[in-house]
Amino acid sequence: MSSTIQVRVEDELKSKSDELFKKLGTDTTTAIRMFLTQSVMNNGFPFEIKLSGASADPYGPLSEDELMQKLQHSKEQADRGKYKSADNVISDIRGKYGL
């Protein structure tokens, strides 16, 4: 048994995707099936989802000034007693991810 999924998209997007998938040797319906199959296999999107722009990457490289500001903030937090021991952090991670 199979189910039907209906999706509304702009005419231009449909036309461009039909053209692209034809060049790739398939059709839009098959491409959507492939996307769904890969999503299930990956237990998520089968590609990276991210915000554009450097400020969107919290793990991107920092300038020296940005790094010094973050270190100063961390020191101020630690001086106020706002920190966790490494053992508590590891315990939290293990609990969160079932390790």
PDB file of C-alpha atoms in Angstrom:
ATOM      1  CA  MET A   1       0.000   0.000   0.000  1.00  0.00           C
ATOM      2  CA  SER A   2       1.237   3.519  -0.682  1.00  0.00           C
ATOM      3  CA  SER A   3       0.177   6.971   0.457  1.00  0.00           C
ATOM      4  CA  THR A   4      -0.120  10.220  -1.425  1.00  0.00           C
ATOM      5  CA  ILE A   5       1.603  13.426  -0.329  1.00  0.00           C
ATOM      6  CA  GLN A   6       0.516  16.683  -1.906  1.00  0.00           C
ATOM      7  CA  VAL A   7       2.771  19.730  -1.701  1.00  0.00           C
ATOM      8  CA  ARG A   8       2.079  23.184  -3.084  1.00  0.00           C
ATOM      9  CA  VAL A   9       5.080  25.023  -4.504  1.00  0.00           C
ATOM     10  CA  GLU A  10       5.496  28.027  -6.754  1.00  0.00           C
ATOM     11  CA  ASP A  11       5.320  27.305 -10.490  1.00  0.00           C
ATOM     12  CA  GLU A  12       8.877  28.541 -11.036  1.00  0.00           C
ATOM     13  CA  LEU A  13      10.287  26.268  -8.319  1.00  0.00           C
ATOM     14  CA  LYS A  14       8.428  23.265  -9.744  1.00  0.00           C
ATOM     15  CA  SER A  15       9.653  24.021 -13.265  1.00  0.00           C
ATOM     16  CA  LYS A  16      13.275  24.488 -12.185  1.00  0.00           C
ATOM     17  CA  SER A  17      13.273  21.372 -10.022  1.00  0.00           C
ATOM     18  CA  ASP A  18      11.696  19.288 -12.826  1.00  0.00           C
ATOM     19  CA  GLU A  19      14.428  20.519 -15.176  1.00  0.00           C
ATOM     20  CA  LEU A  20      17.207  19.834 -12.666  1.00  0.00           C
ATOM     21  CA  PHE A  21      16.049  16.336 -11.816  1.00  0.00           C
ATOM     22  CA  LYS A  22      15.608  15.494 -15.498  1.00  0.00           C
ATOM     23  CA  LYS A  23      19.260  16.457 -16.061  1.00  0.00           C
ATOM     24  CA  LEU A  24      20.139  14.180 -13.134  1.00  0.00           C
ATOM     25  CA  GLY A  25      18.288  11.291 -14.781  1.00  0.00           C
ATOM     26  CA  THR A  26      15.233  11.207 -12.537  1.00  0.00           C
ATOM     27  CA  ASP A  27      11.990  13.073 -11.898  1.00  0.00           C
ATOM     28  CA  THR A  28      10.715  15.241  -9.060  1.00  0.00           C
ATOM     29  CA  THR A  29       8.552  12.481  -7.566  1.00  0.00           C
ATOM     30  CA  THR A  30      11.503  10.094  -7.390  1.00  0.00           C
ATOM     31  CA  ALA A  31      13.720  12.856  -5.961  1.00  0.00           C
ATOM     32  CA  ILE A  32      11.174  13.451  -3.192  1.00  0.00           C
ATOM     33  CA  ARG A  33      11.066   9.692  -2.469  1.00  0.00           C
ATOM     34  CA  MET A  34      14.875   9.715  -2.297  1.00  0.00           C
ATOM     35  CA  PHE A  35      14.781  12.664   0.125  1.00  0.00           C
ATOM     36  CA  LEU A  36      12.280  10.889   2.390  1.00  0.00           C
ATOM     37  CA  THR A  37      14.234   7.615   2.279  1.00  0.00           C
ATOM     38  CA  GLN A  38      17.511   9.359   3.143  1.00  0.00           C
ATOM     39  CA  SER A  39      15.804  11.337   5.933  1.00  0.00           C
ATOM     40  CA  VAL A  40      14.609   8.095   7.535  1.00  0.00           C
ATOM     41  CA  MET A  41      18.026   6.445   7.079  1.00  0.00           C
ATOM     42  CA  ASN A  42      19.811   9.478   8.608  1.00  0.00           C
ATOM     43  CA  ASN A  43      17.196   9.963  11.314  1.00  0.00           C
ATOM     44  CA  GLY A  44      17.052  13.618  10.227  1.00  0.00           C
ATOM     45  CA  PHE A  45      17.673  15.812   7.237  1.00  0.00           C
ATOM     46  CA  PRO A  46      20.088  14.173   4.789  1.00  0.00           C
ATOM     47  CA  PHE A  47      22.014  17.440   4.492  1.00  0.00           C
ATOM     48  CA  GLU A  48      23.272  20.180   6.760  1.00  0.00           C
ATOM     49  CA  ILE A  49      20.759  22.821   7.816  1.00  0.00           C
ATOM     50  CA  LYS A  50      22.340  26.074   8.922  1.00  0.00           C
ATOM     51  CA  LEU A  51      21.791  29.781   9.098  1.00  0.00           C
ATOM     52  CA  SER A  52      23.752  31.898   6.677  1.00  0.00           C
ATOM     53  CA  GLY A  53      26.324  34.415   7.820  1.00  0.00           C
ATOM     54  CA  ALA A  54      29.365  34.196  10.065  1.00  0.00           C
ATOM     55  CA  SER A  55      27.455  35.240  13.200  1.00  0.00           C
ATOM     56  CA  ALA A  56      25.209  32.163  12.851  1.00  0.00           C
ATOM     57  CA  ASP A  57      28.072  29.740  13.529  1.00  0.00           C
ATOM     58  CA  PRO A  58      28.659  29.537  17.287  1.00  0.00           C
ATOM     59  CA  TYR A  59      31.724  27.350  16.667  1.00  0.00           C
ATOM     60  CA  GLY A  60      33.294  29.541  13.995  1.00  0.00           C
ATOM     61  CA  PRO A  61      36.638  31.242  14.495  1.00  0.00           C
ATOM     62  CA  LEU A  62      36.704  34.184  16.891  1.00  0.00           C
ATOM     63  CA  SER A  63      38.741  37.332  16.617  1.00  0.00           C
ATOM     64  CA  GLU A  64      41.210  37.956  19.431  1.00  0.00           C
ATOM     65  CA  ASP A  65      38.899  40.633  20.874  1.00  0.00           C
ATOM     66  CA  GLU A  66      35.884  38.288  20.801  1.00  0.00           C
ATOM     67  CA  LEU A  67      37.889  35.539  22.487  1.00  0.00           C
ATOM     68  CA  MET A  68      39.136  37.905  25.203  1.00  0.00           C
ATOM     69  CA  GLN A  69      35.568  39.134  25.835  1.00  0.00           C
ATOM     70  CA  LYS A  70      34.304  35.569  26.188  1.00  0.00           C
ATOM     71  CA  LEU A  71      37.157  34.654  28.520  1.00  0.00           C
ATOM     72  CA  GLN A  72      36.491  37.748  30.640  1.00  0.00           C
ATOM     73  CA  HIS A  73      32.790  36.881  30.834  1.00  0.00           C
ATOM     74  CA  SER A  74      33.634  33.303  31.851  1.00  0.00           C
ATOM     75  CA  LYS A  75      36.013  34.542  34.553  1.00  0.00           C
ATOM     76  CA  GLU A  76      33.335  36.887  35.921  1.00  0.00           C
ATOM     77  CA  GLN A  77      30.808  34.036  35.999  1.00  0.00           C
ATOM     78  CA  ALA A  78      33.301  31.754  37.776  1.00  0.00           C
ATOM     79  CA  ASP A  79      34.097  34.499  40.306  1.00  0.00           C
ATOM     80  CA  ARG A  80      30.354  34.620  41.099  1.00  0.00           C
ATOM     81  CA  GLY A  81      30.313  30.849  41.640  1.00  0.00           C
ATOM     82  CA  LYS A  82      28.383  30.206  38.426  1.00  0.00           C
ATOM     83  CA  TYR A  83      30.159  27.151  37.061  1.00  0.00           C
ATOM     84  CA  LYS A  84      29.889  23.368  36.975  1.00  0.00           C
ATOM     85  CA  SER A  85      32.560  20.869  37.809  1.00  0.00           C
ATOM     86  CA  ALA A  86      33.823  18.651  34.997  1.00  0.00           C
ATOM     87  CA  ASP A  87      32.241  15.656  36.750  1.00  0.00           C
ATOM     88  CA  ASN A  88      28.827  17.360  36.719  1.00  0.00           C
ATOM     89  CA  VAL A  89      29.163  18.282  33.042  1.00  0.00           C
ATOM     90  CA  ILE A  90      30.118  14.711  32.131  1.00  0.00           C
ATOM     91  CA  SER A  91      27.218  13.382  34.196  1.00  0.00           C
ATOM     92  CA  ASP A  92      24.804  15.758  32.436  1.00  0.00           C
ATOM     93  CA  ILE A  93      26.084  14.646  29.016  1.00  0.00           C
ATOM     94  CA  ARG A  94      25.796  10.983  29.928  1.00  0.00           C
ATOM     95  CA  GLY A  95      22.253  11.494  31.171  1.00  0.00           C
ATOM     96  CA  LYS A  96      21.200  13.521  28.143  1.00  0.00           C
ATOM     97  CA  TYR A  97      22.591  11.047  25.601  1.00  0.00           C
ATOM     98  CA  GLY A  98      22.051   7.829  27.538  1.00  0.00           C
ATOM     99  CA  LEU A  99      25.744   6.994  27.816  1.00  0.00           C
TER     100      LEU A  99
END
